[in-house]
Amino acid sequence: MKNENPQAKSLYELYLHLGLSVDLIQPSEGFAILNLKDINFKLPYQSPSFRPDYFSFLFVKNGQGKYTIDEHSFGVQQHSIYFTNPSNYRTFSWEKIEEIYLITFDETFLKQYINKDIFSGFPFLLTETISPKIVSDEFYSEVEHVYLNIHNEYTNQSTDKYRIVGHLLAVMLYKIKAYFWKDYNPIYEGNRSSQIVKSFKRLLEKHYRDLIMGKIETVFRVQDYASAQNLHPNYLSNIIKTKTGKTVTTWIADKSISEAKSLLQNSSMSIKEITYRLGFSETAHFSNFFKKHTKISPAQYRKEHSI
């Protein structure tokens, strides 16, 4: 193993790092779905600690195991649904796997195939730690129908399959939101540190939405995010790093890349216009920044990913 605590950009990258089979995972588009039984884990299985850079849903019809996120451990049982989002260190272990479907997706996929303003419609995506929810037989049957359809589309070779998957994933999110989080507002969940993190995430999302819409022109710095919560920049930085594992600067950089990918894929804006919308003074600076984080130029990314 290359290092003890890998940062996983995708499920494909994580499984590759862990020496697990990636035959059923397509390493593109930032989306994956599979039945863990098909991975042929050697049970009992215990993962090393890792930090994912993607969202995930686990649907346990028949299986048993445990997830640990930071200091929180959760047993996973039949008819439970478990949601996690990026950043926190975690481990997982499996004792029994019969039918356990795992769905993973990143922010770019959500914004390309569901909604550019995804976190306003589904605020629970911003939460930090959610324990597995055991659901009724009736509700599990409802979501099972949806995730099996998603899996069917994912394994097809249709040119429009990710659009279809996006629509079905939206149905899933709406159903889960109605069942678990009808009146959920993540800003009021958890202790003071958790609230600071959630306030930061919400402001980051709003700020970039305003940038993209042309309402503002200047990208916020650490100082600006700290001032918005009446905090010292060092204090905000320490809280964000401790709670999420990423610095404020990294969050800002990751957000810039995510928005740049979305604009390159889904808009007719020129690269020059995207440069200025994201607060860069010159196209060369934006191109160098984008290439540093993605290994390819904005023009090449647009060519490979435009719908």
Tab-separated table of C-alpha atoms in Angstrom:
chain	number	residue	atom	x	y	z
A	1	MET	CA	0.000	0.000	0.000
A	2	LYS	CA	1.423	3.380	-1.013
A	3	ASN	CA	0.384	5.158	2.174
A	4	GLU	CA	-1.697	4.395	5.214
A	5	ASN	CA	-4.355	7.095	4.799
A	6	PRO	CA	-5.139	7.589	1.110
A	7	GLN	CA	-7.173	10.494	-0.253
A	8	ALA	CA	-9.638	8.869	-2.661
A	9	LYS	CA	-10.990	11.036	-5.468
A	10	SER	CA	-13.324	8.243	-6.552
A	11	LEU	CA	-14.435	4.730	-5.611
A	12	TYR	CA	-12.349	3.437	-8.517
A	13	GLU	CA	-9.241	5.121	-7.096
A	14	LEU	CA	-9.955	3.838	-3.581
A	15	TYR	CA	-10.519	0.214	-4.623
A	16	LEU	CA	-7.434	0.318	-6.827
A	17	HIS	CA	-5.432	1.541	-3.836
A	18	LEU	CA	-6.902	-1.153	-1.559
A	19	GLY	CA	-6.180	-3.913	-4.069
A	20	LEU	CA	-9.887	-4.648	-4.610
A	21	SER	CA	-11.512	-5.464	-7.944
A	22	VAL	CA	-12.355	-2.436	-10.122
A	23	ASP	CA	-13.760	-4.441	-13.046
A	24	LEU	CA	-17.325	-3.293	-12.320
A	25	ILE	CA	-16.461	0.383	-11.781
A	26	GLN	CA	-16.261	2.835	-14.659
A	27	PRO	CA	-13.509	5.376	-13.902
A	28	SER	CA	-15.264	8.296	-15.565
A	29	GLU	CA	-18.078	10.767	-14.859
A	30	GLY	CA	-17.641	10.694	-11.078
A	31	PHE	CA	-20.366	8.086	-10.490
A	32	ALA	CA	-20.396	4.411	-9.521
A	33	ILE	CA	-22.897	1.813	-8.304
A	34	LEU	CA	-22.337	-1.829	-7.444
A	35	ASN	CA	-23.457	-4.696	-5.273
A	36	LEU	CA	-20.604	-5.240	-2.814
A	37	LYS	CA	-21.177	-9.000	-3.098
A	38	ASP	CA	-19.758	-8.783	-6.636
A	39	ILE	CA	-16.454	-7.415	-5.292
A	40	ASN	CA	-15.704	-10.732	-3.545
A	41	PHE	CA	-14.389	-9.270	-0.308
A	42	LYS	CA	-12.433	-11.776	1.753
A	43	LEU	CA	-14.617	-11.790	4.892
A	44	PRO	CA	-14.244	-10.616	7.535
A	45	TYR	CA	-12.790	-7.535	5.828
A	46	GLN	CA	-11.303	-4.473	7.533
A	47	SER	CA	-10.254	-1.434	5.508
A	48	PRO	CA	-7.411	0.912	6.413
A	49	SER	CA	-8.272	4.521	7.184
A	50	PHE	CA	-9.013	6.641	4.103
A	51	ARG	CA	-10.542	9.979	3.192
A	52	PRO	CA	-13.015	9.991	0.265
A	53	ASP	CA	-13.601	12.956	-1.988
A	54	TYR	CA	-17.093	11.823	-2.950
A	55	PHE	CA	-20.615	11.308	-1.565
A	56	SER	CA	-21.986	7.826	-0.958
A	57	PHE	CA	-25.174	5.960	-0.157
A	58	LEU	CA	-25.126	2.441	1.210
A	59	PHE	CA	-28.305	0.346	0.908
A	60	VAL	CA	-28.124	-2.749	3.099
A	61	LYS	CA	-30.753	-5.330	2.208
A	62	ASN	CA	-28.844	-8.224	3.677
A	63	GLY	CA	-25.473	-7.807	5.313
A	64	GLN	CA	-23.600	-6.790	8.405
A	65	GLY	CA	-20.633	-4.577	9.122
A	66	LYS	CA	-19.431	-1.335	10.666
A	67	TYR	CA	-18.459	2.163	9.538
A	68	THR	CA	-16.276	4.492	11.571
A	69	ILE	CA	-16.025	8.214	10.812
A	70	ASP	CA	-13.574	10.124	12.983
A	71	GLU	CA	-14.583	9.092	16.512
A	72	HIS	CA	-18.074	7.854	15.560
A	73	SER	CA	-18.757	4.151	14.904
A	74	PHE	CA	-21.997	2.792	13.459
A	75	GLY	CA	-23.192	-0.773	13.084
A	76	VAL	CA	-24.778	-1.492	9.705
A	77	GLN	CA	-27.798	-3.795	9.700
A	78	GLN	CA	-30.514	-5.133	7.389
A	79	HIS	CA	-32.772	-2.520	5.773
A	80	SER	CA	-30.504	0.329	6.749
A	81	ILE	CA	-29.544	3.274	4.570
A	82	TYR	CA	-26.304	5.070	5.231
A	83	PHE	CA	-25.167	8.398	3.758
A	84	THR	CA	-21.686	9.935	3.914
A	85	ASN	CA	-20.089	12.918	2.222
A	86	PRO	CA	-16.499	13.953	1.453
A	87	SER	CA	-13.641	14.819	3.780
A	88	ASN	CA	-13.710	12.900	7.050
A	89	TYR	CA	-11.328	10.008	7.701
A	90	ARG	CA	-13.130	6.704	7.895
A	91	THR	CA	-12.811	2.927	7.905
A	92	PHE	CA	-15.273	0.165	7.087
A	93	SER	CA	-15.477	-3.504	7.942
A	94	TRP	CA	-17.698	-6.296	6.646
A	95	GLU	CA	-18.695	-9.548	8.346
A	96	LYS	CA	-21.501	-10.571	5.989
A	97	ILE	CA	-22.402	-9.389	2.488
A	98	GLU	CA	-25.396	-10.759	0.597
A	99	GLU	CA	-27.010	-7.720	-0.996
A	100	ILE	CA	-25.485	-4.348	-0.197
A	101	TYR	CA	-25.585	-1.693	-2.906
A	102	LEU	CA	-23.105	1.177	-2.793
A	103	ILE	CA	-23.683	4.354	-4.821
A	104	THR	CA	-20.963	7.013	-5.022
A	105	PHE	CA	-20.954	10.347	-6.843
A	106	ASP	CA	-19.059	13.616	-6.770
A	107	GLU	CA	-20.187	17.233	-6.810
A	108	THR	CA	-19.387	17.659	-10.498
A	109	PHE	CA	-21.713	14.775	-11.396
A	110	LEU	CA	-24.526	16.235	-9.264
A	111	LYS	CA	-24.230	19.639	-10.885
A	112	GLN	CA	-23.934	18.304	-14.411
A	113	TYR	CA	-26.755	15.770	-14.337
A	114	ILE	CA	-29.152	16.975	-11.622
A	115	ASN	CA	-28.972	20.652	-10.693
A	116	LYS	CA	-26.292	23.354	-10.590
A	117	ASP	CA	-27.807	24.577	-7.300
A	118	ILE	CA	-27.800	21.067	-5.837
A	119	PHE	CA	-27.213	21.983	-2.177
A	120	SER	CA	-30.195	24.321	-1.958
A	121	GLY	CA	-32.515	21.530	-3.071
A	122	PHE	CA	-30.826	18.879	-0.941
A	123	PRO	CA	-29.227	20.604	2.084
A	124	PHE	CA	-28.685	17.291	3.871
A	125	LEU	CA	-25.793	16.687	1.451
A	126	LEU	CA	-23.825	19.225	3.512
A	127	THR	CA	-24.158	17.449	6.840
A	128	GLU	CA	-21.112	15.868	8.444
A	129	THR	CA	-21.979	12.669	10.264
A	130	ILE	CA	-25.240	10.775	9.927
A	131	SER	CA	-25.872	7.431	11.588
A	132	PRO	CA	-27.388	4.627	9.472
A	133	LYS	CA	-31.184	4.765	9.304
A	134	ILE	CA	-33.200	1.562	9.549
A	135	VAL	CA	-36.261	2.045	7.341
A	136	SER	CA	-39.630	0.385	6.938
A	137	ASP	CA	-40.035	-2.549	4.551
A	138	GLU	CA	-42.289	-0.395	2.397
A	139	PHE	CA	-39.789	2.435	2.037
A	140	TYR	CA	-36.890	0.077	1.436
A	141	SER	CA	-38.848	-1.526	-1.408
A	142	GLU	CA	-39.373	1.934	-2.914
A	143	VAL	CA	-35.692	2.860	-2.910
A	144	GLU	CA	-34.633	-0.643	-3.921
A	145	HIS	CA	-36.692	-0.273	-7.094
A	146	VAL	CA	-34.874	2.984	-7.853
A	147	TYR	CA	-31.321	1.833	-7.127
A	148	LEU	CA	-31.786	-1.364	-9.133
A	149	ASN	CA	-32.941	0.774	-12.071
A	150	ILE	CA	-29.873	2.972	-11.587
A	151	HIS	CA	-27.649	-0.114	-11.588
A	152	ASN	CA	-29.316	-1.405	-14.740
A	153	GLU	CA	-28.708	1.899	-16.550
A	154	TYR	CA	-25.133	2.105	-15.275
A	155	THR	CA	-24.277	-1.290	-16.736
A	156	ASN	CA	-25.853	-0.426	-20.101
A	157	GLN	CA	-23.877	1.150	-22.920
A	158	SER	CA	-26.449	3.801	-23.875
A	159	THR	CA	-24.961	7.128	-24.953
A	160	ASP	CA	-27.450	8.879	-22.642
A	161	LYS	CA	-27.011	6.572	-19.671
A	162	TYR	CA	-25.550	9.178	-17.317
A	163	ARG	CA	-28.408	11.556	-18.036
A	164	ILE	CA	-30.827	8.754	-17.164
A	165	VAL	CA	-28.791	7.862	-14.073
A	166	GLY	CA	-28.873	11.537	-13.050
A	167	HIS	CA	-32.679	11.650	-13.277
A	168	LEU	CA	-33.021	8.423	-11.292
A	169	LEU	CA	-30.532	9.635	-8.674
A	170	ALA	CA	-32.611	12.812	-8.306
A	171	VAL	CA	-35.685	10.645	-7.657
A	172	MET	CA	-33.684	8.799	-5.007
A	173	LEU	CA	-32.575	12.042	-3.344
A	174	TYR	CA	-36.129	13.402	-3.272
A	175	LYS	CA	-37.457	10.190	-1.715
A	176	ILE	CA	-34.732	10.105	0.930
A	177	LYS	CA	-35.141	13.806	1.672
A	178	ALA	CA	-38.901	13.351	2.205
A	179	TYR	CA	-38.427	10.292	4.418
A	180	PHE	CA	-35.530	11.479	6.600
A	181	TRP	CA	-34.974	15.193	6.220
A	182	LYS	CA	-38.195	16.922	5.224
A	183	ASP	CA	-37.496	19.979	7.399
A	184	TYR	CA	-33.775	19.451	7.779
A	185	ASN	CA	-31.438	22.407	8.053
A	186	PRO	CA	-27.806	21.350	8.576
A	187	ILE	CA	-26.861	24.697	10.058
A	188	TYR	CA	-28.566	23.806	13.353
A	189	GLU	CA	-27.076	20.343	13.719
A	190	GLY	CA	-24.241	19.469	16.050
A	191	ASN	CA	-21.888	21.433	18.273
A	192	ARG	CA	-20.293	24.836	17.733
A	193	SER	CA	-17.465	23.472	15.589
A	194	SER	CA	-19.930	21.587	13.391
A	195	GLN	CA	-21.990	24.745	12.942
A	196	ILE	CA	-18.890	26.709	11.926
A	197	VAL	CA	-18.075	24.079	9.305
A	198	LYS	CA	-21.610	24.036	7.940
A	199	SER	CA	-21.801	27.838	7.844
A	200	PHE	CA	-18.521	27.883	5.944
A	201	LYS	CA	-19.739	25.271	3.445
A	202	ARG	CA	-22.992	27.138	2.845
A	203	LEU	CA	-21.196	30.470	2.354
A	204	LEU	CA	-18.680	28.832	0.003
A	205	GLU	CA	-21.554	27.433	-2.071
A	206	LYS	CA	-23.434	30.760	-2.145
A	207	HIS	CA	-20.319	32.769	-2.953
A	208	TYR	CA	-19.472	30.658	-5.986
A	209	ARG	CA	-23.077	30.707	-7.144
A	210	ASP	CA	-22.943	34.522	-7.035
A	211	LEU	CA	-19.602	34.495	-8.890
A	212	ILE	CA	-20.969	32.287	-11.665
A	213	MET	CA	-24.066	34.467	-12.024
A	214	GLY	CA	-21.889	37.580	-12.284
A	215	LYS	CA	-23.322	39.182	-9.136
A	216	ILE	CA	-19.830	39.620	-7.687
A	217	GLU	CA	-16.343	39.628	-9.191
A	218	THR	CA	-13.908	39.064	-6.321
A	219	VAL	CA	-13.153	35.613	-4.930
A	220	PHE	CA	-13.353	35.386	-1.131
A	221	ARG	CA	-10.155	34.719	0.776
A	222	VAL	CA	-9.782	32.983	4.142
A	223	GLN	CA	-10.159	36.380	5.839
A	224	ASP	CA	-13.529	36.955	4.158
A	225	TYR	CA	-14.930	33.591	5.256
A	226	ALA	CA	-13.681	34.222	8.798
A	227	SER	CA	-15.170	37.744	8.917
A	228	ALA	CA	-18.554	36.408	7.808
A	229	GLN	CA	-18.706	34.403	11.070
A	230	ASN	CA	-16.892	37.004	13.202
A	231	LEU	CA	-13.962	34.644	13.660
A	232	HIS	CA	-10.204	35.074	13.518
A	233	PRO	CA	-8.848	33.547	10.260
A	234	ASN	CA	-6.491	31.226	12.179
A	235	TYR	CA	-9.346	29.975	14.342
A	236	LEU	CA	-11.559	29.292	11.310
A	237	SER	CA	-8.660	27.561	9.557
A	238	ASN	CA	-7.989	25.330	12.569
A	239	ILE	CA	-11.659	24.348	12.913
A	240	ILE	CA	-12.059	23.567	9.209
A	241	LYS	CA	-8.807	21.581	9.060
A	242	THR	CA	-9.578	19.643	12.238
A	243	LYS	CA	-13.180	18.822	11.328
A	244	THR	CA	-12.820	18.147	7.586
A	245	GLY	CA	-9.180	17.290	7.079
A	246	LYS	CA	-8.841	20.002	4.440
A	247	THR	CA	-7.679	23.588	4.829
A	248	VAL	CA	-9.904	26.525	3.878
A	249	THR	CA	-7.521	27.198	0.986
A	250	THR	CA	-7.965	23.629	-0.265
A	251	TRP	CA	-11.761	23.914	0.017
A	252	ILE	CA	-11.612	27.108	-2.084
A	253	ALA	CA	-9.330	25.507	-4.672
A	254	ASP	CA	-11.478	22.368	-4.902
A	255	LYS	CA	-14.587	24.498	-5.293
A	256	SER	CA	-12.984	26.527	-8.084
A	257	ILE	CA	-12.104	23.325	-9.933
A	258	SER	CA	-15.578	21.866	-9.439
A	259	GLU	CA	-17.259	25.009	-10.779
A	260	ALA	CA	-14.774	25.256	-13.646
A	261	LYS	CA	-15.544	21.669	-14.685
A	262	SER	CA	-19.273	22.357	-14.529
A	263	LEU	CA	-18.961	25.492	-16.688
A	264	LEU	CA	-16.678	23.784	-19.199
A	265	GLN	CA	-19.130	20.886	-19.522
A	266	ASN	CA	-22.474	22.614	-19.453
A	267	SER	CA	-22.126	26.223	-20.583
A	268	SER	CA	-21.283	28.052	-23.779
A	269	MET	CA	-19.026	30.478	-21.912
A	270	SER	CA	-15.602	30.943	-23.461
A	271	ILE	CA	-12.594	29.887	-21.415
A	272	LYS	CA	-11.703	33.561	-21.129
A	273	GLU	CA	-15.121	34.352	-19.624
A	274	ILE	CA	-14.892	31.402	-17.246
A	275	THR	CA	-11.484	32.716	-16.188
A	276	TYR	CA	-12.945	36.047	-15.101
A	277	ARG	CA	-16.101	34.553	-13.580
A	278	LEU	CA	-13.939	32.455	-11.253
A	279	GLY	CA	-11.873	35.472	-10.215
A	280	PHE	CA	-8.681	34.843	-12.177
A	281	SER	CA	-7.004	37.877	-13.722
A	282	GLU	CA	-5.584	36.081	-16.756
A	283	THR	CA	-6.494	33.018	-18.799
A	284	ALA	CA	-2.951	31.685	-18.427
A	285	HIS	CA	-3.277	31.740	-14.622
A	286	PHE	CA	-6.594	29.882	-14.781
A	287	SER	CA	-5.231	27.320	-17.263
A	288	ASN	CA	-2.160	26.650	-15.113
A	289	PHE	CA	-4.324	26.324	-11.982
A	290	PHE	CA	-6.756	23.953	-13.732
A	291	LYS	CA	-3.985	21.830	-15.223
A	292	LYS	CA	-2.208	21.606	-11.853
A	293	HIS	CA	-5.323	20.074	-10.281
A	294	THR	CA	-6.654	17.961	-13.165
A	295	LYS	CA	-3.529	17.181	-15.239
A	296	ILE	CA	-5.213	18.469	-18.429
A	297	SER	CA	-5.966	21.917	-19.846
A	298	PRO	CA	-9.432	23.530	-19.700
A	299	ALA	CA	-9.716	23.247	-23.492
A	300	GLN	CA	-8.889	19.531	-23.431
A	301	TYR	CA	-11.304	18.944	-20.550
A	302	ARG	CA	-14.095	20.699	-22.473
A	303	LYS	CA	-13.344	18.642	-25.574
A	304	GLU	CA	-13.474	15.346	-23.624
A	305	HIS	CA	-16.480	16.070	-21.418
A	306	SER	CA	-18.874	18.374	-23.280
A	307	ILE	CA	-22.368	16.921	-23.695
